[in-house]
Coordinates of C-alpha atoms in Angstrom, one line a residue:
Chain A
X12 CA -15.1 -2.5 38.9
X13 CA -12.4 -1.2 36.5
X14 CA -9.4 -3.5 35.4
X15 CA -5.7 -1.9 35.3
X16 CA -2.9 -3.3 33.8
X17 CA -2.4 -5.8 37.0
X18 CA -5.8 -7.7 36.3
X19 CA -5.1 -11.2 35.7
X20 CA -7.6 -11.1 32.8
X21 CA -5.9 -7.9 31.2
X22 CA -2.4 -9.4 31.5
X23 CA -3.6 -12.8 30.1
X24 CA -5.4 -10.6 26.9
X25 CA -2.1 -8.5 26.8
X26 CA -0.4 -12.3 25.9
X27 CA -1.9 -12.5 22.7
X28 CA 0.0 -9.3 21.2
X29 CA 2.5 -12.5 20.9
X30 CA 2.3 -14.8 18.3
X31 CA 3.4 -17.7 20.4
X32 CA 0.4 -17.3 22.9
X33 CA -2.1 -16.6 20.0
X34 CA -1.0 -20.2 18.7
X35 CA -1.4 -21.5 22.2
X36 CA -4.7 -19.9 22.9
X37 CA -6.7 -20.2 19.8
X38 CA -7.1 -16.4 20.2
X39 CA -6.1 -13.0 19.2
X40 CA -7.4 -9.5 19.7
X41 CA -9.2 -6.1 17.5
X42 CA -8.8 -3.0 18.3
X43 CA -11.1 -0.2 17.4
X44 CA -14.9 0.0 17.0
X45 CA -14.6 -0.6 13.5
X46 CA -12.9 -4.4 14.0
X47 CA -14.9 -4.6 16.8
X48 CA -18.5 -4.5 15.1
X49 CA -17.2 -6.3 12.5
X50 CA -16.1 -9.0 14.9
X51 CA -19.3 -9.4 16.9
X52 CA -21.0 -9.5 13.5
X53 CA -18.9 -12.4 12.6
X54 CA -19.9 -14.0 16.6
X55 CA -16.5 -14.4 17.5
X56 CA -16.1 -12.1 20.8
X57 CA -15.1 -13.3 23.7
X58 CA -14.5 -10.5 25.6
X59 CA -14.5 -7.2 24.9
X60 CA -12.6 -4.7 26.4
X61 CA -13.2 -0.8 26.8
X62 CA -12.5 2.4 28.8
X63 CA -15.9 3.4 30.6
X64 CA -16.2 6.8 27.8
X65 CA -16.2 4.3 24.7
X66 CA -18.4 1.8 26.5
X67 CA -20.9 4.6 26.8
X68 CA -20.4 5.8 23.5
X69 CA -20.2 2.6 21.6
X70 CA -23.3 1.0 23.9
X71 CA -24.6 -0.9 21.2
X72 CA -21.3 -2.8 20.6
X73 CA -21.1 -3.3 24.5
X74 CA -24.5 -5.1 24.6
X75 CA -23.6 -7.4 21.9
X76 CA -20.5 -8.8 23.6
X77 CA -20.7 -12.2 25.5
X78 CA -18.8 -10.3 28.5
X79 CA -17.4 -6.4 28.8
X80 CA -14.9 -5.9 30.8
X81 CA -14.0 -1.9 32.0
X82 CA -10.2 -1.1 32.0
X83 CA -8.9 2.0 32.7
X84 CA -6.5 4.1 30.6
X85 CA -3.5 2.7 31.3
X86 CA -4.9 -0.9 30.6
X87 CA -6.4 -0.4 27.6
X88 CA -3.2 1.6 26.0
X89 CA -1.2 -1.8 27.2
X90 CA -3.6 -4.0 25.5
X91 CA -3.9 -2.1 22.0
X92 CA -0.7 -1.4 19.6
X93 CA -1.9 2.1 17.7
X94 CA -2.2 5.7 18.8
X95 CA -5.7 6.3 18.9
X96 CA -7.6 3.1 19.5
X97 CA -10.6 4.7 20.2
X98 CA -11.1 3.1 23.6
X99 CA -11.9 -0.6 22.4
X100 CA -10.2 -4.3 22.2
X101 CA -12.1 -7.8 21.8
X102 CA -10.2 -10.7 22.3
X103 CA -11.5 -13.1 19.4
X104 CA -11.6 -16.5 18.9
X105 CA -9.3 -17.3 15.5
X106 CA -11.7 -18.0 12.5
X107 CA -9.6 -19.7 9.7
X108 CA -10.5 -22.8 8.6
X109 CA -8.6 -25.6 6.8
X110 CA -7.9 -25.8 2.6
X111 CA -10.7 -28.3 1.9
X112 CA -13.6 -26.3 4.0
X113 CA -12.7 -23.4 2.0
X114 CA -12.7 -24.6 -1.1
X115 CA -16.3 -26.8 -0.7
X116 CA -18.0 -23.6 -0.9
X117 CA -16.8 -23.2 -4.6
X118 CA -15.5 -20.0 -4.4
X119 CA -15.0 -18.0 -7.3
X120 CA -12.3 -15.8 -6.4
X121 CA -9.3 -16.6 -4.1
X122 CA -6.2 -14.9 -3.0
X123 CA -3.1 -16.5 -2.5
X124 CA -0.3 -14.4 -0.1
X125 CA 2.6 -16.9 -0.7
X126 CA 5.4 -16.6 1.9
X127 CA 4.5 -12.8 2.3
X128 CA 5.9 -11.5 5.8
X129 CA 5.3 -8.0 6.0
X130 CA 1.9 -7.8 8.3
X131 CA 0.6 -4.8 6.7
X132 CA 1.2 -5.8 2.9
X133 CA -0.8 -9.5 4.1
X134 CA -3.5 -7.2 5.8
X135 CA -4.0 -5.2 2.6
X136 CA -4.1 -8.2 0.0
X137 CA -6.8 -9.3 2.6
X138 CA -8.9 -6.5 2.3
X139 CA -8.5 -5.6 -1.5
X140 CA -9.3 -9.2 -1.9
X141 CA -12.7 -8.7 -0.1
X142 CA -13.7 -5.7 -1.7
X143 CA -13.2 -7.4 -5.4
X144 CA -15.2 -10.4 -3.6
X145 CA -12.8 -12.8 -3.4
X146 CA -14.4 -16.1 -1.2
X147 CA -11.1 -16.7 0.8
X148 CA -7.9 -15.9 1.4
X149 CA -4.9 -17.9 1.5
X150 CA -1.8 -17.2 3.8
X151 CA 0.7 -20.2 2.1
X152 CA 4.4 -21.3 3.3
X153 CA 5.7 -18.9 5.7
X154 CA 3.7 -16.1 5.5
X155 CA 2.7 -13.7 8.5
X156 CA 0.6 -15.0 11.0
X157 CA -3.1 -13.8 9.7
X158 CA -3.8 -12.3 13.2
X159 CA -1.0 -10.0 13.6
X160 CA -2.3 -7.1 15.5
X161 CA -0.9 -4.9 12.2
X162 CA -1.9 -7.8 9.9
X163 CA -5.7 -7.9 11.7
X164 CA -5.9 -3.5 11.3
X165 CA -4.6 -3.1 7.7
X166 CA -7.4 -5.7 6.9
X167 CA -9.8 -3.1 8.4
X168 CA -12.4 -5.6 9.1
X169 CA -11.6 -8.2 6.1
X170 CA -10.1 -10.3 8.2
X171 CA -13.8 -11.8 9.5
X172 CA -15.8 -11.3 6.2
X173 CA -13.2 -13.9 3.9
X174 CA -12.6 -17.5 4.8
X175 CA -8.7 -17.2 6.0
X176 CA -6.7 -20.4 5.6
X177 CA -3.3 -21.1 6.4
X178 CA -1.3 -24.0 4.6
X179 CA 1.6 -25.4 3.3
X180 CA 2.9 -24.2 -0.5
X181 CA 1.5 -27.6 -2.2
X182 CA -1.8 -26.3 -2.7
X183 CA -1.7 -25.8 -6.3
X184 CA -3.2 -29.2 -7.1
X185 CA -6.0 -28.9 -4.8
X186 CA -7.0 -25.0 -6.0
X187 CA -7.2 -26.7 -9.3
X188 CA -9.3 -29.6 -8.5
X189 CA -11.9 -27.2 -7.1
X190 CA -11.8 -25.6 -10.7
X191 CA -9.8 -22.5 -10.3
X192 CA -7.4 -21.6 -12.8
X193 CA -4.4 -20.5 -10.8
X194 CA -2.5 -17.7 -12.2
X195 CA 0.4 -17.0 -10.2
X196 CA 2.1 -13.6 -10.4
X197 CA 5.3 -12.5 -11.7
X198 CA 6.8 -9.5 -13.3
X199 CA 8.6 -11.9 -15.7
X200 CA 5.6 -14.1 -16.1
X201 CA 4.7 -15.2 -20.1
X202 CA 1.4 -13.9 -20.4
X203 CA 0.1 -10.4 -19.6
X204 CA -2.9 -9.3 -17.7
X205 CA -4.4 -7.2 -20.9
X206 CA -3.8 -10.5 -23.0
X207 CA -6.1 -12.7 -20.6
X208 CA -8.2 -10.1 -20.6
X209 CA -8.7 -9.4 -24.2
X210 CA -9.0 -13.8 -24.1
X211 CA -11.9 -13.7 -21.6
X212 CA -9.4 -16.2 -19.9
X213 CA -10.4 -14.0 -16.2
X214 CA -14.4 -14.8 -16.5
X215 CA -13.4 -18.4 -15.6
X216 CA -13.1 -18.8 -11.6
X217 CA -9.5 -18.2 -10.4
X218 CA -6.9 -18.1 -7.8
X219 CA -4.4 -15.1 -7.9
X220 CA -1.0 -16.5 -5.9
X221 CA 0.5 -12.9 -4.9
X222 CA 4.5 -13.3 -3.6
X223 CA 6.6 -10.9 -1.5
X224 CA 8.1 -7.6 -3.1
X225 CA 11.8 -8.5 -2.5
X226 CA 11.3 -12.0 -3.1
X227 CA 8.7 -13.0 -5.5
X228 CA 7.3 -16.7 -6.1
X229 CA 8.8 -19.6 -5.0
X230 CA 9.5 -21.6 -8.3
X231 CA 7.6 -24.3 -7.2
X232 CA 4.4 -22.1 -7.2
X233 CA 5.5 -20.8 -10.5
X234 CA 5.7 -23.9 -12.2
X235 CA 2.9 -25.5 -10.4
X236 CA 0.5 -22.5 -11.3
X237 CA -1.6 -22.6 -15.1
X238 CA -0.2 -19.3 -15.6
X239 CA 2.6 -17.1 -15.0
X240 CA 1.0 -13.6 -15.7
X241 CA 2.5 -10.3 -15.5
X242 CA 1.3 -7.1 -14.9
X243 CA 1.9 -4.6 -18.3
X244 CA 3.9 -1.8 -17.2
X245 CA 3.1 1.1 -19.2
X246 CA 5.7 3.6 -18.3
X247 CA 8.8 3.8 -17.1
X248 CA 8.6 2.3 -13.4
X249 CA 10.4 -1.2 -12.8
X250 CA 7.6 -2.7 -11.3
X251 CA 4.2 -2.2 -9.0
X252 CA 4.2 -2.7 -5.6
X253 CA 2.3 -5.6 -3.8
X254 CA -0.9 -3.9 -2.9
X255 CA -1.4 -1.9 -6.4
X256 CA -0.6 -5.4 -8.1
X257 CA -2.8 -7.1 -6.2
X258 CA -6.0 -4.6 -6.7
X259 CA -5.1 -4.6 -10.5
X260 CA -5.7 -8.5 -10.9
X261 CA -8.4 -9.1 -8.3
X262 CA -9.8 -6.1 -10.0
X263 CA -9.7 -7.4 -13.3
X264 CA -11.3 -11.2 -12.0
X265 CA -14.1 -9.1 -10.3
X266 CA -15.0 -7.6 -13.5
X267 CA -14.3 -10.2 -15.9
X268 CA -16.7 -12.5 -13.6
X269 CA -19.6 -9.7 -12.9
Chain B
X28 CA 40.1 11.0 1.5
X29 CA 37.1 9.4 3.5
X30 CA 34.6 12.0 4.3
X31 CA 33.1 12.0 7.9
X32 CA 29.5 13.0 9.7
X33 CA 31.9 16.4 10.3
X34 CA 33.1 17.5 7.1
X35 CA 31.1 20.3 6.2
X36 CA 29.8 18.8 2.9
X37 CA 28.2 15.7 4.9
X38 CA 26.8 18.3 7.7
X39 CA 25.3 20.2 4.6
X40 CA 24.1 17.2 2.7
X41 CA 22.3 15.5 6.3
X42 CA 20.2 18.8 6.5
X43 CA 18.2 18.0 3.2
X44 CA 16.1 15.2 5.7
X45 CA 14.5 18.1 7.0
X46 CA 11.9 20.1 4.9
X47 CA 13.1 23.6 5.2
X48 CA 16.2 23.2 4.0
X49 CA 15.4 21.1 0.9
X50 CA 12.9 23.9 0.6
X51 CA 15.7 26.5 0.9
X52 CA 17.9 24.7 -1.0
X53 CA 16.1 23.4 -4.0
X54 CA 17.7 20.1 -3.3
X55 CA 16.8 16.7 -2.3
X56 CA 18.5 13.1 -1.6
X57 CA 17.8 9.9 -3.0
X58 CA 19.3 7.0 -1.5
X59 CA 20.5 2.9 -3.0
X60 CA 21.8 2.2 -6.2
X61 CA 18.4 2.2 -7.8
X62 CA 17.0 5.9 -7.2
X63 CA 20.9 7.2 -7.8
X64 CA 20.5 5.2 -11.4
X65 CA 17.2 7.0 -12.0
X66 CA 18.5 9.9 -10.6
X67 CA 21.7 10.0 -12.7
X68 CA 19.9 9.4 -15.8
X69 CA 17.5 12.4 -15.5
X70 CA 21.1 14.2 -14.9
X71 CA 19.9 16.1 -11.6
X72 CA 22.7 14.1 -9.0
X73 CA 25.2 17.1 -7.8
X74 CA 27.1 14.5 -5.8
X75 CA 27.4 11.3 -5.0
X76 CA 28.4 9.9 -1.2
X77 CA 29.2 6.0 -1.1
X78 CA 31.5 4.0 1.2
X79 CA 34.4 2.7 -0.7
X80 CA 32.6 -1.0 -1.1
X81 CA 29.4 0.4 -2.4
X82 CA 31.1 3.0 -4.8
X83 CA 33.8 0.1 -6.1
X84 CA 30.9 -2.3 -7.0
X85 CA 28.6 0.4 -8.5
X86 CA 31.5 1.5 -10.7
X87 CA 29.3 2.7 -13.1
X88 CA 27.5 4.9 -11.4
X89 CA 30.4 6.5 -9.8
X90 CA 32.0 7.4 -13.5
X91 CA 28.5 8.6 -14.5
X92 CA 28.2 11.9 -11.3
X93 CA 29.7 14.9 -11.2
X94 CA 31.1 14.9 -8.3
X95 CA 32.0 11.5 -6.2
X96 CA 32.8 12.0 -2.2
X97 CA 33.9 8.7 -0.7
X98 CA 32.5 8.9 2.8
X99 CA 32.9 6.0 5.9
X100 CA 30.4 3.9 7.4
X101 CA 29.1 6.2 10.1
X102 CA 28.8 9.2 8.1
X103 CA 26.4 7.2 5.6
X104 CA 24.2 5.8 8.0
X105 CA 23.9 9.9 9.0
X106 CA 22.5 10.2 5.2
X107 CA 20.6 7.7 5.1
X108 CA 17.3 6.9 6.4
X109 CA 17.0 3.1 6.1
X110 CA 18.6 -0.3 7.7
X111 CA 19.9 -1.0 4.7
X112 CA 20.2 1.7 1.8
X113 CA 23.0 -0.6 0.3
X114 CA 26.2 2.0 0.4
X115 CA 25.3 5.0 -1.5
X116 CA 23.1 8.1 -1.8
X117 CA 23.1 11.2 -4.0
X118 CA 22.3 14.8 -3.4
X119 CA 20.0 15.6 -6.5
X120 CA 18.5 18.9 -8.1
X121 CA 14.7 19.3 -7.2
X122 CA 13.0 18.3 -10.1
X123 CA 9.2 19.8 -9.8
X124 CA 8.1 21.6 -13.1
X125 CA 5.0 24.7 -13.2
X126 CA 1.6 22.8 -13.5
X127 CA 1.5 25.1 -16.9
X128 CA 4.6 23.4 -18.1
X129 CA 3.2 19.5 -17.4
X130 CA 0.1 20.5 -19.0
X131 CA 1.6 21.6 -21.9
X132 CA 3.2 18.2 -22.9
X133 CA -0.7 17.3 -23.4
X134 CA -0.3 14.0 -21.2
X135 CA -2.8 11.7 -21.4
X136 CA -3.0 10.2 -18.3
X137 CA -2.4 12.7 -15.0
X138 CA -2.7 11.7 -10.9
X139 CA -3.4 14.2 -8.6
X140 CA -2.7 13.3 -4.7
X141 CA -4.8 15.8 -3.1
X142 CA -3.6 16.9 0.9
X143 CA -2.4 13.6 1.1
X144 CA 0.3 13.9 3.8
X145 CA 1.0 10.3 4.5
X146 CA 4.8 10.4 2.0
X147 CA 4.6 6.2 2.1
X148 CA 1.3 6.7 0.2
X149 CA 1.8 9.7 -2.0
X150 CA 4.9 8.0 -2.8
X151 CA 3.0 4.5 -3.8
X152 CA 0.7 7.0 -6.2
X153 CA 3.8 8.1 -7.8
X154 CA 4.9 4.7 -8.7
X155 CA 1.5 3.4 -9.5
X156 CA 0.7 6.4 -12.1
X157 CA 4.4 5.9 -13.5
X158 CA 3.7 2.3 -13.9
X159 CA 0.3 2.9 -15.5
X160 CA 2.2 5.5 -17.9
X161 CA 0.9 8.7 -16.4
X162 CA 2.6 11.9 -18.0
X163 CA 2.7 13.7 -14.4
X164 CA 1.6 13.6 -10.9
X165 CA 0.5 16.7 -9.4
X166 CA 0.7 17.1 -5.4
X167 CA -2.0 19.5 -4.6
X168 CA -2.9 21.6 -1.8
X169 CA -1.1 20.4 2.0
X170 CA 0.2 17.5 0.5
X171 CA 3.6 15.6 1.4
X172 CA 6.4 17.2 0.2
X173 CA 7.8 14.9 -3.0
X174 CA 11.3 15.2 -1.8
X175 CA 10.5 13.9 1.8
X176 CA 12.8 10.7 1.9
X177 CA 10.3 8.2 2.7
X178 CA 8.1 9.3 -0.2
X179 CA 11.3 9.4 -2.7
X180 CA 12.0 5.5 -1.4
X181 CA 8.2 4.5 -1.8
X182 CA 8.0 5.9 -5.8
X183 CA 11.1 3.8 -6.3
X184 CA 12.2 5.9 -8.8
X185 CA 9.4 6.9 -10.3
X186 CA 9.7 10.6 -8.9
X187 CA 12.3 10.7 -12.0
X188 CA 10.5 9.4 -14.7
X189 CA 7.3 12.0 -14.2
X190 CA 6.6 15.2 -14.2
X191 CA 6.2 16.4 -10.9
X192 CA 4.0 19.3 -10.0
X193 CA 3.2 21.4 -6.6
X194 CA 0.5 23.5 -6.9
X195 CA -3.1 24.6 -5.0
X196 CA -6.5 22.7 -4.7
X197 CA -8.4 25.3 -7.6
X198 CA -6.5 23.1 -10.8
X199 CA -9.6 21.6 -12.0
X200 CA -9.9 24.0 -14.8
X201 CA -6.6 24.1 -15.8
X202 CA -6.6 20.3 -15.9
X203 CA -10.0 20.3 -18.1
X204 CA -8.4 23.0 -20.3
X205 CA -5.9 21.1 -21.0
X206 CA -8.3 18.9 -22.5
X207 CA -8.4 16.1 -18.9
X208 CA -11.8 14.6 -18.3
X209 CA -11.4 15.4 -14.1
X210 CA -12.5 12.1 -12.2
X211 CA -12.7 12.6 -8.1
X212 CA -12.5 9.5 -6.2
X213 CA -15.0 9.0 -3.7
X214 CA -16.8 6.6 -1.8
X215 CA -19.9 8.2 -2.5
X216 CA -19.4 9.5 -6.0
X217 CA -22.5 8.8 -8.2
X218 CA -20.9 7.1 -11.2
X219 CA -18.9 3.8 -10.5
X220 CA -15.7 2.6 -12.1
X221 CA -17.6 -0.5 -14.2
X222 CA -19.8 2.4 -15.5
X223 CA -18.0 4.4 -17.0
X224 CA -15.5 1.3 -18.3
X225 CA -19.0 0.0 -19.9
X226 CA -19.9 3.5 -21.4
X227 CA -16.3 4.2 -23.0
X228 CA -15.7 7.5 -21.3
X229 CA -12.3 6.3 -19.6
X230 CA -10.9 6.3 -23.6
X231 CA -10.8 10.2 -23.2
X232 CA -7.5 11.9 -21.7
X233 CA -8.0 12.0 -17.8
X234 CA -6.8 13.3 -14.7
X235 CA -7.6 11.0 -11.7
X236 CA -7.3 12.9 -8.2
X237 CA -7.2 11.1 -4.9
X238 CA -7.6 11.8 -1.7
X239 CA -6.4 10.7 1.7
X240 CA -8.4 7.6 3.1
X241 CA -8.8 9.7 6.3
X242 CA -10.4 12.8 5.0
X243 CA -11.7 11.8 1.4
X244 CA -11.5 15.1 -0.8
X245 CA -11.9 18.9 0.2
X246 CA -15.6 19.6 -1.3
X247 CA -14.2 22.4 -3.4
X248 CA -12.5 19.5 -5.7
X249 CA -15.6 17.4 -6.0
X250 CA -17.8 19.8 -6.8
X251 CA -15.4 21.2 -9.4
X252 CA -14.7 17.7 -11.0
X253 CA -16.7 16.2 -14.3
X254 CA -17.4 13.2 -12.5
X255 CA -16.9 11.9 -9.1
X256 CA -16.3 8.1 -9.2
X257 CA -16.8 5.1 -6.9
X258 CA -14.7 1.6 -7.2
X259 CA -17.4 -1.3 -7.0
X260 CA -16.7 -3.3 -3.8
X261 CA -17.7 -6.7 -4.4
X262 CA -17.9 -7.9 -1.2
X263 CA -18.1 -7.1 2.4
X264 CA -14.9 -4.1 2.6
X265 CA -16.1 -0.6 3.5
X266 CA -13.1 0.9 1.1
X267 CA -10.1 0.2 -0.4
X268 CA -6.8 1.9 0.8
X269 CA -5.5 4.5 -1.2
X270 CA -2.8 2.2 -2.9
X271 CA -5.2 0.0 -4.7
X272 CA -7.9 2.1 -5.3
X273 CA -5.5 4.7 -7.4
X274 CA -4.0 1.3 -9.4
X275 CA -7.9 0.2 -10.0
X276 CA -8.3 3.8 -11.4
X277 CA -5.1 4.2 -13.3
X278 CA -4.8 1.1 -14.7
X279 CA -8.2 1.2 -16.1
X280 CA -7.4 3.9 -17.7
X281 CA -4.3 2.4 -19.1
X282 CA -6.3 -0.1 -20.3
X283 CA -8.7 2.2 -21.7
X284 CA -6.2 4.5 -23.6
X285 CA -4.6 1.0 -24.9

């Protein structure tokens, strides 16, 4: 039996495209095989959705899955938000876990997105974090909701291999008392990047607090944080965006700590 | 006199958002205060279209073009491509220079985006190389166009401040004649970044080319390259996206030539 668009389970799945009824449900969806494997690795499928073609074709994810669910063409275009979604959606079960958990684990790197909104510049931060091999990731204040469908893909996959933690902005005290040093960024901060480098100041373990383009830190993060550290600019551009920014510090951590 | 979307000279100016006829017209725009500064202090604005607010409080950017044509709200959203591009933008001189004459200069640090057609990330390379104090950035091959709007408003400026080259994929021995150490990025390349950081050879004058994260690098420009290079991923990512892993490269370059 193949579910259309009508199937109460397909229309109940199609919610969670909403951030109100991802709240609700404790749920949100990945679309793609990539997010997919990635999710089943991480054992948080509930359901996984497919057209009968990538079903077949992706059979190994399809045994993996607590429950598949066929859905023809129609349903799985209403279910998934890009152009080519390669035929599959999982409806997960929302993996972040609180400050504290986090932090037990002693993580040596951690990325702060401080009130960031834009769901693709969050999903980015989220995987250049990973790949530098930051332990978690930290949405703070009102950043984007972590498992924004654009949010989950521009992670491509990051978004299960990181602890992801939502909180408040007051979380400077507590990244400290795990013994981070928590550098936040700013293009007019005191020290720059090449200065703590040339110190050794980055082999210690550290939290980089990243802040939107348009808007940059709150200054209660700024003034809470051990450092304010800019980025050198060495030609004549005002500034880097958020993604570059962010590669170039966790970048410089990953090194400084291999 | 308040120009409209149907005096001839906004008709005219609206046609450079298409390709062909910046292409047939050497010309380009470049819209919001900040791109017309940049683009009034390289001297290549021809005219400048602003509604009466937006030309009043940017006073002195008004005094500094050649030609100032007052135009009403409707006729610059017609310009314009974004919600808000803030009142003013500029018809401006195509800027691109011979890959023969960017060479020449002898710079020291050179990005080449190679068939990257997404403009939003060729742009971002434009910014980052400016920022990491890159002499030019060459688009190679079936890349974006430069002048494309939404690759203009991603190099925030920087499409000013570098030399810009359009040229073919067979470069590589220009670039090394001109005395570039040629790094391809790849996910696969057989040296990795911390390497060659550890062995010194990023102190030599380079020439970084990227690809797009879809398609990764025609084979013709790895095989011609002195190295290809991998960044390290730390953790559990696949990749970076294009954006960070061209500021990873760039800036340790930066830091390198230092």
């Amino acid at each position: 039996m193949t579910f259309t668009t009508r199937t109460p389970r397909v229309v109940a799945a199609r919610r969670l495209q909403r951030r109100r009824d991802r709240d609700q449900s404790g749920r949100f969806l990945a679309e793609g095989p990539q997010a997919v494997r990635e999710a089943l690795a991480a054992g948080v499928v509930l359901e996984l959705f497919g057209t009968g073609d990538a079903l077949t074709r992706h059979g190994d994810l399809a045994l993996l899955a607590p429950q598949v669910s066929p859905v023809d063409e129609e349903a799985l275009a209403a279910l998934t938000e890009t152009v080519h979604p390669q035929g599959l959606v999982a409806v997960c079960e929302q993996i972040d876990v609180t400050l504290g958990a986090a932090l037990a684990k002693r993580p040596r790197l951690v990325a702060v997105a401080a009130e960031i909104r834009d769901p693709g510049n969050a999903g980015t931060v989220l995987r250049t974090a990973d790949a530098a091999g930051a332990g978690a990731v930290i949405f703070a204040g009102e950043a984007v909701d972590p498992y924004n469908g654009k949010c989950v893909r521009a992670s491509a996959g990051s978004i299960f291999h990181v602890d992801v933690v939502r909180t408040g902005l007051d979380l400077v005290g507590d990244l400290q008392d795990a013994g981070l040093l928590v550098l936040a960024t700013s293009g007019y901060g005191a020290d720059d990047l090449d200065t703590l480098l040339d110190e050794g100041v980055l082999a210690a373990p550290t939290a980089w607090i990243f802040g939107s383009e348009a808007h940059g830190l709150p200054r209660e993060l700024l003034d809470a944080a051990d450092r304010r550290v800019r980025v050198p600019i060495y030609g004549g551009a005002e500034s880097l965006n958020l993604a570059a920014a962010a590669a170039v510090c966790l970048y410089a951590s990953a090194r400084a700590h291999r």
